[in-house]
mmCIF file with all atom_site columns, C-alpha atoms in Angstrom:
data_model
loop_
_atom_site.group_PDB
_atom_site.id
_atom_site.type_symbol
_atom_site.label_atom_id
_atom_site.label_alt_id
_atom_site.label_comp_id
_atom_site.label_asym_id
_atom_site.label_entity_id
_atom_site.label_seq_id
_atom_site.pdbx_PDB_ins_code
_atom_site.Cartn_x
_atom_site.Cartn_y
_atom_site.Cartn_z
_atom_site.occupancy
_atom_site.B_iso_or_equiv
_atom_site.pdbx_formal_charge
_atom_site.auth_seq_id
_atom_site.auth_comp_id
_atom_site.auth_asym_id
_atom_site.auth_atom_id
_atom_site.pdbx_PDB_model_num
ATOM 1   C CA . UNK O 1 1   ? 0.634   -17.554 -10.963 1.00 94.00 ? 1   UNK O CA 1
ATOM 2   C CA . UNK O 1 2   ? 0.814   -14.198 -9.228  1.00 96.00 ? 2   UNK O CA 1
ATOM 3   C CA . UNK O 1 3   ? -1.391  -13.743 -6.183  1.00 97.00 ? 3   UNK O CA 1
ATOM 4   C CA . UNK O 1 4   ? -1.652  -10.634 -4.033  1.00 97.00 ? 4   UNK O CA 1
ATOM 5   C CA . UNK O 1 5   ? -4.083  -10.348 -1.165  1.00 97.00 ? 5   UNK O CA 1
ATOM 6   C CA . UNK O 1 6   ? -4.657  -7.287  0.981   1.00 98.00 ? 6   UNK O CA 1
ATOM 7   C CA . UNK O 1 7   ? -6.129  -7.414  4.457   1.00 98.00 ? 7   UNK O CA 1
ATOM 8   C CA . UNK O 1 8   ? -6.614  -5.174  7.464   1.00 98.00 ? 8   UNK O CA 1
ATOM 9   C CA . UNK O 1 9   ? -9.128  -2.718  6.109   1.00 98.00 ? 9   UNK O CA 1
ATOM 10  C CA . UNK O 1 10  ? -12.207 -1.739  8.051   1.00 98.00 ? 10  UNK O CA 1
ATOM 11  C CA . UNK O 1 11  ? -14.140 1.099   9.610   1.00 98.00 ? 11  UNK O CA 1
ATOM 12  C CA . UNK O 1 12  ? -12.478 3.463   12.031  1.00 98.00 ? 12  UNK O CA 1
ATOM 13  C CA . UNK O 1 13  ? -13.213 6.835   13.556  1.00 98.00 ? 13  UNK O CA 1
ATOM 14  C CA . UNK O 1 14  ? -11.190 9.877   12.641  1.00 98.00 ? 14  UNK O CA 1
ATOM 15  C CA . UNK O 1 15  ? -7.971  9.929   14.580  1.00 98.00 ? 15  UNK O CA 1
ATOM 16  C CA . UNK O 1 16  ? -7.789  6.163   14.679  1.00 98.00 ? 16  UNK O CA 1
ATOM 17  C CA . UNK O 1 17  ? -5.285  3.723   13.243  1.00 98.00 ? 17  UNK O CA 1
ATOM 18  C CA . UNK O 1 18  ? -5.248  0.699   10.984  1.00 98.00 ? 18  UNK O CA 1
ATOM 19  C CA . UNK O 1 19  ? -2.554  -1.625  9.698   1.00 98.00 ? 19  UNK O CA 1
ATOM 20  C CA . UNK O 1 20  ? -2.900  -3.012  6.209   1.00 98.00 ? 20  UNK O CA 1
ATOM 21  C CA . UNK O 1 21  ? -1.085  -6.124  5.030   1.00 98.00 ? 21  UNK O CA 1
ATOM 22  C CA . UNK O 1 22  ? -0.489  -7.528  1.582   1.00 98.00 ? 22  UNK O CA 1
ATOM 23  C CA . UNK O 1 23  ? 0.730   -11.073 1.121   1.00 98.00 ? 23  UNK O CA 1
ATOM 24  C CA . UNK O 1 24  ? 2.152   -11.911 -2.283  1.00 98.00 ? 24  UNK O CA 1
ATOM 25  C CA . UNK O 1 25  ? 3.240   -15.013 -4.149  1.00 97.00 ? 25  UNK O CA 1
ATOM 26  C CA . UNK O 1 26  ? 4.177   -16.113 -7.636  1.00 96.00 ? 26  UNK O CA 1
ATOM 27  C CA . UNK O 1 27  ? 7.003   -13.658 -8.281  1.00 95.00 ? 27  UNK O CA 1
ATOM 28  C CA . UNK O 1 28  ? 10.270  -12.555 -6.741  1.00 95.00 ? 28  UNK O CA 1
ATOM 29  C CA . UNK O 1 29  ? 8.825   -10.309 -4.046  1.00 96.00 ? 29  UNK O CA 1
ATOM 30  C CA . UNK O 1 30  ? 12.139  -9.025  -2.710  1.00 95.00 ? 30  UNK O CA 1
ATOM 31  C CA . UNK O 1 31  ? 13.251  -7.852  -6.151  1.00 95.00 ? 31  UNK O CA 1
ATOM 32  C CA . UNK O 1 32  ? 10.305  -5.541  -6.701  1.00 96.00 ? 32  UNK O CA 1
ATOM 33  C CA . UNK O 1 33  ? 9.374   -2.098  -5.589  1.00 97.00 ? 33  UNK O CA 1
ATOM 34  C CA . UNK O 1 34  ? 6.190   -2.552  -3.566  1.00 98.00 ? 34  UNK O CA 1
ATOM 35  C CA . UNK O 1 35  ? 3.656   0.200   -3.179  1.00 98.00 ? 35  UNK O CA 1
ATOM 36  C CA . UNK O 1 36  ? 0.233   1.118   -1.886  1.00 98.00 ? 36  UNK O CA 1
ATOM 37  C CA . UNK O 1 37  ? -2.327  2.935   -4.002  1.00 98.00 ? 37  UNK O CA 1
ATOM 38  C CA . UNK O 1 38  ? -5.797  4.107   -3.057  1.00 98.00 ? 38  UNK O CA 1
ATOM 39  C CA . UNK O 1 39  ? -8.950  5.221   -4.806  1.00 98.00 ? 39  UNK O CA 1
ATOM 40  C CA . UNK O 1 40  ? -11.513 7.198   -2.902  1.00 97.00 ? 40  UNK O CA 1
ATOM 41  C CA . UNK O 1 41  ? -15.145 7.751   -3.864  1.00 93.00 ? 41  UNK O CA 1
ATOM 42  C CA . UNK O 1 42  ? -15.282 9.799   -7.049  1.00 94.00 ? 42  UNK O CA 1
ATOM 43  C CA . UNK O 1 43  ? -11.515 10.152  -7.130  1.00 96.00 ? 43  UNK O CA 1
ATOM 44  C CA . UNK O 1 44  ? -8.740  8.850   -9.335  1.00 97.00 ? 44  UNK O CA 1
ATOM 45  C CA . UNK O 1 45  ? -6.335  6.241   -8.069  1.00 96.00 ? 45  UNK O CA 1
ATOM 46  C CA . UNK O 1 46  ? -3.336  7.788   -6.358  1.00 97.00 ? 46  UNK O CA 1
ATOM 47  C CA . UNK O 1 47  ? -0.054  6.525   -5.031  1.00 97.00 ? 47  UNK O CA 1
ATOM 48  C CA . UNK O 1 48  ? 0.183   6.561   -1.246  1.00 98.00 ? 48  UNK O CA 1
ATOM 49  C CA . UNK O 1 49  ? 3.547   5.044   -0.382  1.00 98.00 ? 49  UNK O CA 1
ATOM 50  C CA . UNK O 1 50  ? 6.253   2.911   -1.909  1.00 98.00 ? 50  UNK O CA 1
ATOM 51  C CA . UNK O 1 51  ? 9.282   0.971   -0.787  1.00 97.00 ? 51  UNK O CA 1
ATOM 52  C CA . UNK O 1 52  ? 11.964  0.059   -3.269  1.00 96.00 ? 52  UNK O CA 1
ATOM 53  C CA . UNK O 1 53  ? 13.847  -3.217  -3.132  1.00 95.00 ? 53  UNK O CA 1
ATOM 54  C CA . UNK O 1 54  ? 16.767  -1.458  -1.405  1.00 94.00 ? 54  UNK O CA 1
ATOM 55  C CA . UNK O 1 55  ? 14.453  -0.040  1.249   1.00 95.00 ? 55  UNK O CA 1
ATOM 56  C CA . UNK O 1 56  ? 14.145  3.477   -0.142  1.00 96.00 ? 56  UNK O CA 1
ATOM 57  C CA . UNK O 1 57  ? 10.816  4.942   1.006   1.00 97.00 ? 57  UNK O CA 1
ATOM 58  C CA . UNK O 1 58  ? 8.452   7.305   -0.765  1.00 96.00 ? 58  UNK O CA 1
ATOM 59  C CA . UNK O 1 59  ? 5.260   8.919   0.518   1.00 98.00 ? 59  UNK O CA 1
ATOM 60  C CA . UNK O 1 60  ? 2.544   11.125  -0.868  1.00 97.00 ? 60  UNK O CA 1
ATOM 61  C CA . UNK O 1 61  ? 2.538   14.517  0.815   1.00 97.00 ? 61  UNK O CA 1
ATOM 62  C CA . UNK O 1 62  ? -0.959  13.871  2.146   1.00 97.00 ? 62  UNK O CA 1
ATOM 63  C CA . UNK O 1 63  ? 0.188   10.939  4.289   1.00 98.00 ? 63  UNK O CA 1
ATOM 64  C CA . UNK O 1 64  ? 3.706   11.933  5.327   1.00 98.00 ? 64  UNK O CA 1
ATOM 65  C CA . UNK O 1 65  ? 4.126   11.676  9.069   1.00 98.00 ? 65  UNK O CA 1
ATOM 66  C CA . UNK O 1 66  ? 0.968   9.581   9.432   1.00 98.00 ? 66  UNK O CA 1
ATOM 67  C CA . UNK O 1 67  ? 1.545   6.452   7.321   1.00 98.00 ? 67  UNK O CA 1
ATOM 68  C CA . UNK O 1 68  ? 4.497   4.079   7.422   1.00 98.00 ? 68  UNK O CA 1
ATOM 69  C CA . UNK O 1 69  ? 5.225   1.525   4.720   1.00 98.00 ? 69  UNK O CA 1
ATOM 70  C CA . UNK O 1 70  ? 7.371   -1.521  5.440   1.00 98.00 ? 70  UNK O CA 1
ATOM 71  C CA . UNK O 1 71  ? 8.067   -4.944  4.020   1.00 98.00 ? 71  UNK O CA 1
ATOM 72  C CA . UNK O 1 72  ? 9.109   -8.359  5.285   1.00 98.00 ? 72  UNK O CA 1
ATOM 73  C CA . UNK O 1 73  ? 10.806  -10.134 2.416   1.00 97.00 ? 73  UNK O CA 1
ATOM 74  C CA . UNK O 1 74  ? 11.035  -13.378 4.384   1.00 98.00 ? 74  UNK O CA 1
ATOM 75  C CA . UNK O 1 75  ? 7.236   -13.429 4.574   1.00 98.00 ? 75  UNK O CA 1
ATOM 76  C CA . UNK O 1 76  ? 6.568   -11.882 1.143   1.00 98.00 ? 76  UNK O CA 1
ATOM 77  C CA . UNK O 1 77  ? 4.429   -9.343  2.939   1.00 98.00 ? 77  UNK O CA 1
ATOM 78  C CA . UNK O 1 78  ? 3.962   -5.613  2.582   1.00 98.00 ? 78  UNK O CA 1
ATOM 79  C CA . UNK O 1 79  ? 2.529   -3.429  5.349   1.00 98.00 ? 79  UNK O CA 1
ATOM 80  C CA . UNK O 1 80  ? 1.010   0.008   5.691   1.00 98.00 ? 80  UNK O CA 1
ATOM 81  C CA . UNK O 1 81  ? 0.644   1.385   9.193   1.00 98.00 ? 81  UNK O CA 1
ATOM 82  C CA . UNK O 1 82  ? -1.858  4.228   9.125   1.00 98.00 ? 82  UNK O CA 1
ATOM 83  C CA . UNK O 1 83  ? -2.300  6.589   12.060  1.00 98.00 ? 83  UNK O CA 1
ATOM 84  C CA . UNK O 1 84  ? -4.298  9.753   12.712  1.00 98.00 ? 84  UNK O CA 1
ATOM 85  C CA . UNK O 1 85  ? -6.712  8.777   9.966   1.00 98.00 ? 85  UNK O CA 1
ATOM 86  C CA . UNK O 1 86  ? -9.091  11.376  8.600   1.00 98.00 ? 86  UNK O CA 1
ATOM 87  C CA . UNK O 1 87  ? -12.168 11.282  6.418   1.00 97.00 ? 87  UNK O CA 1
ATOM 88  C CA . UNK O 1 88  ? -10.117 12.000  3.294   1.00 97.00 ? 88  UNK O CA 1
ATOM 89  C CA . UNK O 1 89  ? -8.298  8.689   3.820   1.00 98.00 ? 89  UNK O CA 1
ATOM 90  C CA . UNK O 1 90  ? -11.498 6.790   3.058   1.00 98.00 ? 90  UNK O CA 1
ATOM 91  C CA . UNK O 1 91  ? -10.708 4.674   0.002   1.00 98.00 ? 91  UNK O CA 1
ATOM 92  C CA . UNK O 1 92  ? -10.063 1.250   -1.408  1.00 98.00 ? 92  UNK O CA 1
ATOM 93  C CA . UNK O 1 93  ? -6.408  0.509   -0.773  1.00 98.00 ? 93  UNK O CA 1
ATOM 94  C CA . UNK O 1 94  ? -4.439  -1.624  -3.219  1.00 98.00 ? 94  UNK O CA 1
ATOM 95  C CA . UNK O 1 95  ? -0.992  -3.097  -2.988  1.00 98.00 ? 95  UNK O CA 1
ATOM 96  C CA . UNK O 1 96  ? 1.104   -3.212  -6.118  1.00 98.00 ? 96  UNK O CA 1
ATOM 97  C CA . UNK O 1 97  ? 4.350   -4.640  -7.353  1.00 97.00 ? 97  UNK O CA 1
ATOM 98  C CA . UNK O 1 98  ? 6.146   -2.198  -9.608  1.00 95.00 ? 98  UNK O CA 1
ATOM 99  C CA . UNK O 1 99  ? 8.761   -3.092  -12.154 1.00 89.00 ? 99  UNK O CA 1
ATOM 100 C CA . UNK O 1 100 ? 11.898  -1.043  -12.601 1.00 85.00 ? 100 UNK O CA 1
ATOM 101 C CA . UNK O 1 101 ? 15.648  -1.345  -12.927 1.00 84.00 ? 101 UNK O CA 1
ATOM 102 C CA . UNK O 1 102 ? 17.231  -2.426  -9.680  1.00 80.00 ? 102 UNK O CA 1
ATOM 103 C CA . UNK O 1 103 ? 13.929  -2.694  -7.870  1.00 80.00 ? 103 UNK O CA 1
ATOM 104 C CA . UNK O 1 104 ? 12.873  0.898   -8.372  1.00 85.00 ? 104 UNK O CA 1
ATOM 105 C CA . UNK O 1 105 ? 9.286   2.022   -8.780  1.00 90.00 ? 105 UNK O CA 1
ATOM 106 C CA . UNK O 1 106 ? 8.606   2.467   -12.483 1.00 86.00 ? 106 UNK O CA 1
ATOM 107 C CA . UNK O 1 107 ? 5.090   1.303   -13.167 1.00 92.00 ? 107 UNK O CA 1
ATOM 108 C CA . UNK O 1 108 ? 2.606   -1.188  -11.780 1.00 95.00 ? 108 UNK O CA 1
ATOM 109 C CA . UNK O 1 109 ? 3.088   -4.740  -12.959 1.00 95.00 ? 109 UNK O CA 1
ATOM 110 C CA . UNK O 1 110 ? 0.866   -6.559  -10.488 1.00 96.00 ? 110 UNK O CA 1
ATOM 111 C CA . UNK O 1 111 ? -2.067  -5.150  -8.522  1.00 97.00 ? 111 UNK O CA 1
ATOM 112 C CA . UNK O 1 112 ? -4.114  -6.649  -5.712  1.00 97.00 ? 112 UNK O CA 1
ATOM 113 C CA . UNK O 1 113 ? -7.887  -6.541  -5.437  1.00 97.00 ? 113 UNK O CA 1
ATOM 114 C CA . UNK O 1 114 ? -7.928  -4.061  -2.602  1.00 98.00 ? 114 UNK O CA 1
ATOM 115 C CA . UNK O 1 115 ? -9.153  -3.650  0.945   1.00 98.00 ? 115 UNK O CA 1
ATOM 116 C CA . UNK O 1 116 ? -11.636 -0.979  1.975   1.00 98.00 ? 116 UNK O CA 1
ATOM 117 C CA . UNK O 1 117 ? -10.828 1.646   4.585   1.00 98.00 ? 117 UNK O CA 1
ATOM 118 C CA . UNK O 1 118 ? -13.672 3.809   5.840   1.00 98.00 ? 118 UNK O CA 1
ATOM 119 C CA . UNK O 1 119 ? -13.025 6.692   8.203   1.00 98.00 ? 119 UNK O CA 1
ATOM 120 C CA . UNK O 1 120 ? -15.955 8.337   9.946   1.00 97.00 ? 120 UNK O CA 1
ATOM 121 C CA . UNK O 1 121 ? -16.162 11.533  11.954  1.00 93.00 ? 121 UNK O CA 1
#
């Protein structure tokens, strides 16, 4: 049974930092592309960052230079270090395992329940 649990969300002032974690089980974590999505109030879900099984990184333009995605395959854990947060980063953040040839990111297969990040001015 697949289980994915995000943690680390919370309330922070603009300019602050948070580190999200996602612990997964029930599938071959190291073989998957792992990614972070978010959905803000009244907005559609959007991809934030992804890390392929070979370590290739991808970021949305809106978070480049501020967010860092990483993974620890030994711990089946995905991370998202977020710095210089702004109000537009307020959203529910979800971790996802994406299926694709060779561990590339080609569509969400498993999705966590999310952790809420609220940024205030």
